[in-house]
Tab-separated table of C-alpha atoms and ligand atoms in Angstrom:
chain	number	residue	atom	x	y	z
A	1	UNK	CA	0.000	0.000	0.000
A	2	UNK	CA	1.134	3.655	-1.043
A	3	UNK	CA	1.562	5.983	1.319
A	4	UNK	CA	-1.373	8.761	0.095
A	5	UNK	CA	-0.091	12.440	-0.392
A	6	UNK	CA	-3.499	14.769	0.727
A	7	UNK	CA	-3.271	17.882	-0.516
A	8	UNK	CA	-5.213	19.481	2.806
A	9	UNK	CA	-2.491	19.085	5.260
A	10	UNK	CA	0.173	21.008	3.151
A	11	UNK	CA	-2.415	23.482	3.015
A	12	UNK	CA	-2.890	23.497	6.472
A	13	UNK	CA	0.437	24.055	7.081
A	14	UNK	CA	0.859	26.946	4.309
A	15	UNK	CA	-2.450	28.795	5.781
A	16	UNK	CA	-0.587	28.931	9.375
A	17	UNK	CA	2.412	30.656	7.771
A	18	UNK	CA	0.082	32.602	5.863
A	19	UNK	CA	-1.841	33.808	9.713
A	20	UNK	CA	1.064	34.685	10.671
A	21	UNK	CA	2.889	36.763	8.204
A	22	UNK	CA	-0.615	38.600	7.520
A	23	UNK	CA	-0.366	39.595	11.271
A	24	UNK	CA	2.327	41.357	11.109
A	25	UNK	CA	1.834	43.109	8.027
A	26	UNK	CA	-1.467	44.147	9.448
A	27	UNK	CA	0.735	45.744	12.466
A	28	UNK	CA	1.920	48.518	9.876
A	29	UNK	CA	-1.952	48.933	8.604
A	30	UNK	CA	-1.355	46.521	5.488
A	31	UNK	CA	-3.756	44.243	4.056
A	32	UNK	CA	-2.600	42.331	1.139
A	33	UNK	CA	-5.280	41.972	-1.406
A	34	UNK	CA	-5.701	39.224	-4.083
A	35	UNK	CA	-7.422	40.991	-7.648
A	36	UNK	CA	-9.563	38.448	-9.594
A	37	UNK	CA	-10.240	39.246	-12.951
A	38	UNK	CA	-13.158	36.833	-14.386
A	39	UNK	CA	-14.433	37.509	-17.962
A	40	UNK	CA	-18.055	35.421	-17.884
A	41	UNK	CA	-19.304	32.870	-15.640
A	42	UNK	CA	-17.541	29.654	-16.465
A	43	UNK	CA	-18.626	27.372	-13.440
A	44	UNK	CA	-14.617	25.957	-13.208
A	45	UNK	CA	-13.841	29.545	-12.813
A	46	UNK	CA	-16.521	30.460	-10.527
A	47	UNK	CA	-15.777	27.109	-8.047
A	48	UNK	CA	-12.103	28.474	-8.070
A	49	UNK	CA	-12.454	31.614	-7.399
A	50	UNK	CA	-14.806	30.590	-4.527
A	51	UNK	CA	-12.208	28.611	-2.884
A	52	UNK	CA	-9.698	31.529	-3.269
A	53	UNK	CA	-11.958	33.892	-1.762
A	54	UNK	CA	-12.073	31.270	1.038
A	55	UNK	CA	-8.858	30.796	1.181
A	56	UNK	CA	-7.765	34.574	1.427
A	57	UNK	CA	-10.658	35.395	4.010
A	58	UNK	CA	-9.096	32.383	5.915
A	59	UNK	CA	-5.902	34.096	6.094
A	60	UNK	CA	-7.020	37.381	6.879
A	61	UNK	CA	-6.424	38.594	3.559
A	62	UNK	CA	-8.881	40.779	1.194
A	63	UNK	CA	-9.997	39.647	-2.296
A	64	UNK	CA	-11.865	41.462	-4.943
A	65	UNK	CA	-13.422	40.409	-8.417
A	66	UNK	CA	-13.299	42.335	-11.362
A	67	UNK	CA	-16.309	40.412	-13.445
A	68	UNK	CA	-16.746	41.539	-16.833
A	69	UNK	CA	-19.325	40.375	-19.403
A	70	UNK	CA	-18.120	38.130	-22.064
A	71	UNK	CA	-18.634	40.570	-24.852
A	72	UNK	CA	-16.325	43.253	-23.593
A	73	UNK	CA	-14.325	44.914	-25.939
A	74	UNK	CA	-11.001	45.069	-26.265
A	75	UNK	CA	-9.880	48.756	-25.555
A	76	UNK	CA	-12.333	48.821	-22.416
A	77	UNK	CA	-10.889	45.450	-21.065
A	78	UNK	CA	-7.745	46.748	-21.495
A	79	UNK	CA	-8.406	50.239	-19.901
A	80	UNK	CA	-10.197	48.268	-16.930
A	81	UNK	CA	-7.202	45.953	-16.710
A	82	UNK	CA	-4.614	48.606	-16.756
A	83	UNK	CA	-6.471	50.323	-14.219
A	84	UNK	CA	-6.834	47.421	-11.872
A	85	UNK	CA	-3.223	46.584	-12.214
A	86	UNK	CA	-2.799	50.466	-11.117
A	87	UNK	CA	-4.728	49.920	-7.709
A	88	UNK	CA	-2.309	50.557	-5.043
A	89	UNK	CA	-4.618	48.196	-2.704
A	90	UNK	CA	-4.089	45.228	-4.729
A	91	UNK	CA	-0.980	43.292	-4.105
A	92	UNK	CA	-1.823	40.169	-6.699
A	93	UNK	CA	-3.821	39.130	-9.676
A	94	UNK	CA	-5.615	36.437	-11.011
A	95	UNK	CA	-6.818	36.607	-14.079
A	96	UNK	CA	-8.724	33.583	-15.557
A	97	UNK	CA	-8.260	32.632	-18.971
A	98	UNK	CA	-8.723	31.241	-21.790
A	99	UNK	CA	-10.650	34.942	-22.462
A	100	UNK	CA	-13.548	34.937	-25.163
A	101	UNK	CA	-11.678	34.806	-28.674
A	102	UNK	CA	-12.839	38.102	-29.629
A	103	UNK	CA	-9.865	39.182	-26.871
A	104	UNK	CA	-6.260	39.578	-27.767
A	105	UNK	CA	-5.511	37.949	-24.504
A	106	UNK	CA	-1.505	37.739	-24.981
A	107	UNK	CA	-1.952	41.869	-25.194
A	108	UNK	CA	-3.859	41.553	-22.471
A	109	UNK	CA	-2.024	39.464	-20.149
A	110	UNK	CA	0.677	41.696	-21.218
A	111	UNK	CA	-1.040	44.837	-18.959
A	112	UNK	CA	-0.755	42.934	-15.677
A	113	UNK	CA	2.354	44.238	-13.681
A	114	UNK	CA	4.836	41.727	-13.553
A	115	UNK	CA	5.182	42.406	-9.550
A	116	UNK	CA	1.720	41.460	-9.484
A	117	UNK	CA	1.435	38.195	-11.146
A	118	UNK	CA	1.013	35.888	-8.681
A	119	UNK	CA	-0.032	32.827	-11.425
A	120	UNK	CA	2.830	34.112	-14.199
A	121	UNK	CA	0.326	35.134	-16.833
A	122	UNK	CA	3.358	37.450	-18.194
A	123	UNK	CA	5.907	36.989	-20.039
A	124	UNK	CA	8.049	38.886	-17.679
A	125	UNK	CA	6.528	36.520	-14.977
A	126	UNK	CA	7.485	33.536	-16.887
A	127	UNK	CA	10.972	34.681	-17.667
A	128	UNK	CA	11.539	35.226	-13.899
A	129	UNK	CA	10.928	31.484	-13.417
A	130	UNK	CA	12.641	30.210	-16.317
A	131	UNK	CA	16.136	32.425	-14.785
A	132	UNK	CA	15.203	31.586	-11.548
A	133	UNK	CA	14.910	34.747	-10.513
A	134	UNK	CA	13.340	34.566	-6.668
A	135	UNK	CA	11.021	37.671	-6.881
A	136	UNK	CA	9.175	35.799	-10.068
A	137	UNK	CA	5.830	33.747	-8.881
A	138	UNK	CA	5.729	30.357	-11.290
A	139	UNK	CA	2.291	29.250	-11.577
A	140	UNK	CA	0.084	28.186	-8.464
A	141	UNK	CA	-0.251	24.527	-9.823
A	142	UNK	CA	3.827	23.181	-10.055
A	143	UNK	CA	4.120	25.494	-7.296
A	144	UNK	CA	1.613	23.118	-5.323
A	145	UNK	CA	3.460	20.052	-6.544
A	146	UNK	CA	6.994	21.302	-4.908
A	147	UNK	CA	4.925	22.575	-1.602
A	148	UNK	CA	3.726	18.867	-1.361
A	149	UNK	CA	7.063	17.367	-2.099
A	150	UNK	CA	8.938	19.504	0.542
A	151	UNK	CA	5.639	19.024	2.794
A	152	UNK	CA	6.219	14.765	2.776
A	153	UNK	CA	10.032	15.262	2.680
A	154	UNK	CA	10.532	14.068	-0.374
A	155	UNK	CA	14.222	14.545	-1.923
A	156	UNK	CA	14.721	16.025	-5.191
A	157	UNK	CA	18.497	16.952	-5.505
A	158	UNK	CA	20.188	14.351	-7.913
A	159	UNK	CA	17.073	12.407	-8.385
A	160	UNK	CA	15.788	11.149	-11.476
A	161	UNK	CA	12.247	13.295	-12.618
A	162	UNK	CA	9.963	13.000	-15.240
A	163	UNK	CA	7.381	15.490	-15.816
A	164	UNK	CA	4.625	14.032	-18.126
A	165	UNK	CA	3.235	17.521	-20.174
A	166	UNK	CA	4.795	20.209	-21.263
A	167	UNK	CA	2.241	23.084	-20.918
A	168	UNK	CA	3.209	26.541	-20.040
A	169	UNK	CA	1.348	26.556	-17.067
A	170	UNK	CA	2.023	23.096	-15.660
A	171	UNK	CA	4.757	21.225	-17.478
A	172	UNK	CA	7.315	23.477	-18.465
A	173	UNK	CA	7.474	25.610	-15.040
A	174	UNK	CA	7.203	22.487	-12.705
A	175	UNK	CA	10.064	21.208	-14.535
A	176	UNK	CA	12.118	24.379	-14.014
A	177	UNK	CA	11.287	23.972	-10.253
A	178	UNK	CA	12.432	20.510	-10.446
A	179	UNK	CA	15.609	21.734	-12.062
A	180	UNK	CA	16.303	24.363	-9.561
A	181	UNK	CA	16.369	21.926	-6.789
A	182	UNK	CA	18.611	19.638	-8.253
A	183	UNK	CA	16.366	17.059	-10.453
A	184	UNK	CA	17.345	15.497	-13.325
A	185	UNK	CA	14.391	16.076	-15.381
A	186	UNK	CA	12.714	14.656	-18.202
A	187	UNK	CA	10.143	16.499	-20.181
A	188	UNK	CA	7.652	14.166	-21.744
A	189	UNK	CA	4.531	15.113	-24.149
A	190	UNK	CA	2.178	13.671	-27.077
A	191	UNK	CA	5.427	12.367	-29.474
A	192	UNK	CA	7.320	11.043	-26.478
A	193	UNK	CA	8.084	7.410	-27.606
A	194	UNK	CA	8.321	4.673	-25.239
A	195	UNK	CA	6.213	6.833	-23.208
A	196	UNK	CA	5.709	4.017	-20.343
A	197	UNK	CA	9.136	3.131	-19.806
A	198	UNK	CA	9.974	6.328	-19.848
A	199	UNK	CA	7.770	7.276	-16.937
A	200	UNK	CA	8.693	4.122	-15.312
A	201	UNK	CA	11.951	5.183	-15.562
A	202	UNK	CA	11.485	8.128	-13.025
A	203	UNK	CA	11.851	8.111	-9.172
A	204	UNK	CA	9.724	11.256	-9.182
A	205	UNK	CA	6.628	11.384	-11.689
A	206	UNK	CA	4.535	14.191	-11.923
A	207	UNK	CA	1.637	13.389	-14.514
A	208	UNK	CA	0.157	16.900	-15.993
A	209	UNK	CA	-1.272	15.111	-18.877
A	210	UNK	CA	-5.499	16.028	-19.103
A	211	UNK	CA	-6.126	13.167	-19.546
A	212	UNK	CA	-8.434	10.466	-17.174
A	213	UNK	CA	-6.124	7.604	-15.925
A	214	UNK	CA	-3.645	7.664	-18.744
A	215	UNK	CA	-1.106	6.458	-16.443
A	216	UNK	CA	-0.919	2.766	-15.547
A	217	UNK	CA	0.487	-0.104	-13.964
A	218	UNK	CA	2.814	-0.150	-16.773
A	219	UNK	CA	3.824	3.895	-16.297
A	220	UNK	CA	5.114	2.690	-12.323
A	221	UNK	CA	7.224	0.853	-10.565
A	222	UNK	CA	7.943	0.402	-6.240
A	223	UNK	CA	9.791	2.925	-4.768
A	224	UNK	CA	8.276	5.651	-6.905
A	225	UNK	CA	7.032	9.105	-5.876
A	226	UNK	CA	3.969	10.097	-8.044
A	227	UNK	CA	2.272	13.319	-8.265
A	228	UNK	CA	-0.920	13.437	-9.865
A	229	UNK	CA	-2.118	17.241	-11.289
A	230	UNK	CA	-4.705	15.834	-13.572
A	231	UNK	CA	-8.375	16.620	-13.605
A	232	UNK	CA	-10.896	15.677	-15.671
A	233	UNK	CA	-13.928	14.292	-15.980
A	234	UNK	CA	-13.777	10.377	-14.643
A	235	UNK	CA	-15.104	8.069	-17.406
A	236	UNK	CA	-16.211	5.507	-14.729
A	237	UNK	CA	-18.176	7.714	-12.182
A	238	UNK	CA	-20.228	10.539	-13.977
A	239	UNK	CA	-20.417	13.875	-12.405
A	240	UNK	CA	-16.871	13.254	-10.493
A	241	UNK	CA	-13.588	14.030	-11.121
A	242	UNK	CA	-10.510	12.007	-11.661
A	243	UNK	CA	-6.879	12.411	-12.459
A	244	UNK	CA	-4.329	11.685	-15.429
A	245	UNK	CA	-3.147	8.430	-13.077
A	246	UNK	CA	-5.060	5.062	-12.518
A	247	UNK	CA	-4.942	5.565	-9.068
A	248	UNK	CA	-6.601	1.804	-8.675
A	249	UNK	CA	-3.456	0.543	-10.694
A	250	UNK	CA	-0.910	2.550	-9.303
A	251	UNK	CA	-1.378	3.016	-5.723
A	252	UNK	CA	-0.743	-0.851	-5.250
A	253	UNK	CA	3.061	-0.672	-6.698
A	254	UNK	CA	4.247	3.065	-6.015
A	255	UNK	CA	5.406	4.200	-2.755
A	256	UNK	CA	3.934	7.537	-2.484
A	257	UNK	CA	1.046	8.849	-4.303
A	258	UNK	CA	-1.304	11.649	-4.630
A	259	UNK	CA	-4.729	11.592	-5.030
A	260	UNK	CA	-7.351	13.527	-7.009
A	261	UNK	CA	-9.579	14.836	-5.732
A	262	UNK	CA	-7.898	15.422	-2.238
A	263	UNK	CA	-4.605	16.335	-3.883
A	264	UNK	CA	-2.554	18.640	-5.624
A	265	UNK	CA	-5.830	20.646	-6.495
A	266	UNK	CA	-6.199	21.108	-2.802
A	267	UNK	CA	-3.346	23.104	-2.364
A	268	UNK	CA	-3.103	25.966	-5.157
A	269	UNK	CA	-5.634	28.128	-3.582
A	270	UNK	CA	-3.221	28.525	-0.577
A	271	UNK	CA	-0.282	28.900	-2.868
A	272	UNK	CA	-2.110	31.802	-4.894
A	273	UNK	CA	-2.380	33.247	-1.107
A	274	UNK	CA	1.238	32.872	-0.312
A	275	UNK	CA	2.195	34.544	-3.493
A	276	UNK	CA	-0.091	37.261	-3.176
A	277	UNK	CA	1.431	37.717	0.232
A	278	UNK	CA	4.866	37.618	-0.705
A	279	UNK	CA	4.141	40.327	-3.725
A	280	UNK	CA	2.940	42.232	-0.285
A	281	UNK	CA	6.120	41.979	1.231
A	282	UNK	CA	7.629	42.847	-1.708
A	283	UNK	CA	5.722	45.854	-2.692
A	284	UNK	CA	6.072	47.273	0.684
A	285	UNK	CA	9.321	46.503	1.857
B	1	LIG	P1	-2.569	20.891	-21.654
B	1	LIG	O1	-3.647	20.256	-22.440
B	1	LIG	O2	-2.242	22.323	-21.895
B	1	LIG	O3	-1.222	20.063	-21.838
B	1	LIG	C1	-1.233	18.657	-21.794
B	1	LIG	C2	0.139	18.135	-22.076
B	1	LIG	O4	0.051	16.727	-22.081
B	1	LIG	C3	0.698	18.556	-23.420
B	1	LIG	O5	2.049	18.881	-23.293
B	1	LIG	C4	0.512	17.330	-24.302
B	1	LIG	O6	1.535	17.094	-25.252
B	1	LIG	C5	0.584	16.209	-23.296
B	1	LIG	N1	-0.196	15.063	-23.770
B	1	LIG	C6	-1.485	15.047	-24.126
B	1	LIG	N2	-1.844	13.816	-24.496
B	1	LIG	C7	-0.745	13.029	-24.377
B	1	LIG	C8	-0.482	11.663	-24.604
B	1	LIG	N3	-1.421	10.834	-25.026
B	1	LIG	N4	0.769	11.218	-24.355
B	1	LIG	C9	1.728	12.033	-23.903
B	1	LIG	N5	1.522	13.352	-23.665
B	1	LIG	C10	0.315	13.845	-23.902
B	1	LIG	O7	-2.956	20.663	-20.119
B	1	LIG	P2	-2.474	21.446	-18.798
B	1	LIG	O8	-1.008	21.370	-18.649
B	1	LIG	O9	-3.158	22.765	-18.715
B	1	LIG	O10	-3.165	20.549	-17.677
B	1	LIG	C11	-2.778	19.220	-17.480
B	1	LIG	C12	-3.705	18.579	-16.471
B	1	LIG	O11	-3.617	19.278	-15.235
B	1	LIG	C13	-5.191	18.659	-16.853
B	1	LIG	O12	-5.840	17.497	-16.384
B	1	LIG	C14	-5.705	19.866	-16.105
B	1	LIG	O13	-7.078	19.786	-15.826
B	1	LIG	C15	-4.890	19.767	-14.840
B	1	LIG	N6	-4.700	21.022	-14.139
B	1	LIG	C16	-4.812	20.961	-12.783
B	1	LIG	C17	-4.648	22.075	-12.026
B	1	LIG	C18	-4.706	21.931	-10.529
B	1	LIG	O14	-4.791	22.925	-9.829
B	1	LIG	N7	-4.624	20.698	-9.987
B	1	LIG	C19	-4.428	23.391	-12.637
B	1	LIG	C20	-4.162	23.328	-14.062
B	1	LIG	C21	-4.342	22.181	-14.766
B	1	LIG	P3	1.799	18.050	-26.539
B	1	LIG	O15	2.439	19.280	-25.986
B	1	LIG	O16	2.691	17.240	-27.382
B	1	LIG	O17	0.436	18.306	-27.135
């Protein structure tokens, strides 16, 4: 039996920091403030930005939403996004994308202060990861996967790693982070071949694939650490969710795994916090 990573206890643990640090800030008459910026009323985006609400109220932090209606133009959602990103009161932002395809959303995500991207929707944001520059934010998601890792004591340094996607927001940042702590990473995606040895191969697999229980008996092997970001929709139970690892398969041969739900997902809302607090810190240091 696998020892089972829960996302709610590294949480936990990042929401006590969080108390504290807000505290103090609060001593000097600061209140760090999370932005949201939703264009619509997809329900994904809705149930996240509930738990982030949550999360920040939880903390003692202030959140806001910017909601827009889908048709907004343009030069108005860029005025209104410029402004927001002007607001002296708000220390982070989230904005929620894809936006409606009548949007030029890289000009868009362009507007958001770098110092304020606490989910590196910029390009500035994203080089700051990629040089490993410490006042960049990578995204909340591989930033979740590293929390739980150092959360369960898991070594990285020197160890093999294979990250299985290679998105900009998942698979290509949580691969930096891997590399910054001393992994030696593998990138895999669609044309990978040999794709389960491969995965089988790693010591440290982090599946970011979107897709339901790709990974299987045949992906893992004992002694592995697996890390599953994955949700989708689960083929076998309508209405729930599942992740990109056949958690039935897996768990009995692996020696630590996440689960979805319960997991990874768990655990960004608290990390969107953190960032938002450290952007604080930052912007009033
Ligand atoms: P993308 O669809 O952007 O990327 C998926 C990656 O997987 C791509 O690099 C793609 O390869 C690769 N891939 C797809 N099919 C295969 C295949 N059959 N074999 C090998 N590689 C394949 O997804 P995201 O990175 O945005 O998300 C990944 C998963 O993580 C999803 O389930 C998503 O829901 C979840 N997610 C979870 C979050 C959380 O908070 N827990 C937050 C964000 C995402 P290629 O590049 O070659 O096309």
């Amino acid at each position: 039996m696998a020892e089972v990573l829960k996302g709610k206890p590294v949480a936990d643990a990042i929401k006590a920091e969080l108390i504290n640090r807000v505290e103090k800030l609060k001593t000097r008459g600061i209140t760090p403030k999370l932005g949201i910026i939703r264009v619509g009323a997809r329900p994904d985006d809705l149930f996240y930005e509930g738990g982030a609400k949550k999360t920040c109220q939880g903390v003692g932090m202030d959140s806001e939403v910017f909601e827009f209606p889908e048709n907004i133009d343009q030069a108005s959602f860029e005025k209104a996004v410029m402004e927001i990103g002007a607001k002296k009161d708000v220390n982070g932002i989230l904005m929620f994308s894809p936006l409606p395809k009548t949007l030029d959303e890289r000009k868009i995500r362009s507007l958001i202060p770098v110092e304020k991207d606490v989910d590196c929707l910029t390009i500035g944001g994203a080089a700051k990861v990629f040089t490993d520059d410490s006042t960049g934010f990578p995204p909340c998601t591989p930033t979740a996967c590293m929390e739980m890792l150092h959360f369960y004591n898991i070594p990285i340094k020197g160890r093999k790693c294979v990250v299985l996607g290679r998105s900009l927001v998942v698979g290509k940042p949580m691969a930096m982070l891997l590399l910054r702590e001393h992994g030696t990473v593998t990138i895999c995606h669609s044309r990978t071949q040999n794709l389960p040895d491969v995965c089988k191969d790693a010591e440290i697999l982090v599946a970011a694939v979107g897709r339901a229980k790709m990974v299987k008996a045949d992906f893992v092997k004992p002694g592995q650490i697996v890390i599953d970001v994955g949700i989708n929709a689960d083929p076998d139970n309508p209405g729930k969710y599942c992740g990109d690892v056949d958690f039935a398969q897996a768990e009995p041969i692996v020696e630590k795994i996440s689960p979805v739900p319960a997991g990874v997902g768990s655990v960004t809302t608290s990390v969107l916090c953190k960032h938002t607090l450290l952007a604080c810190e930052m912007q009033n240091a």
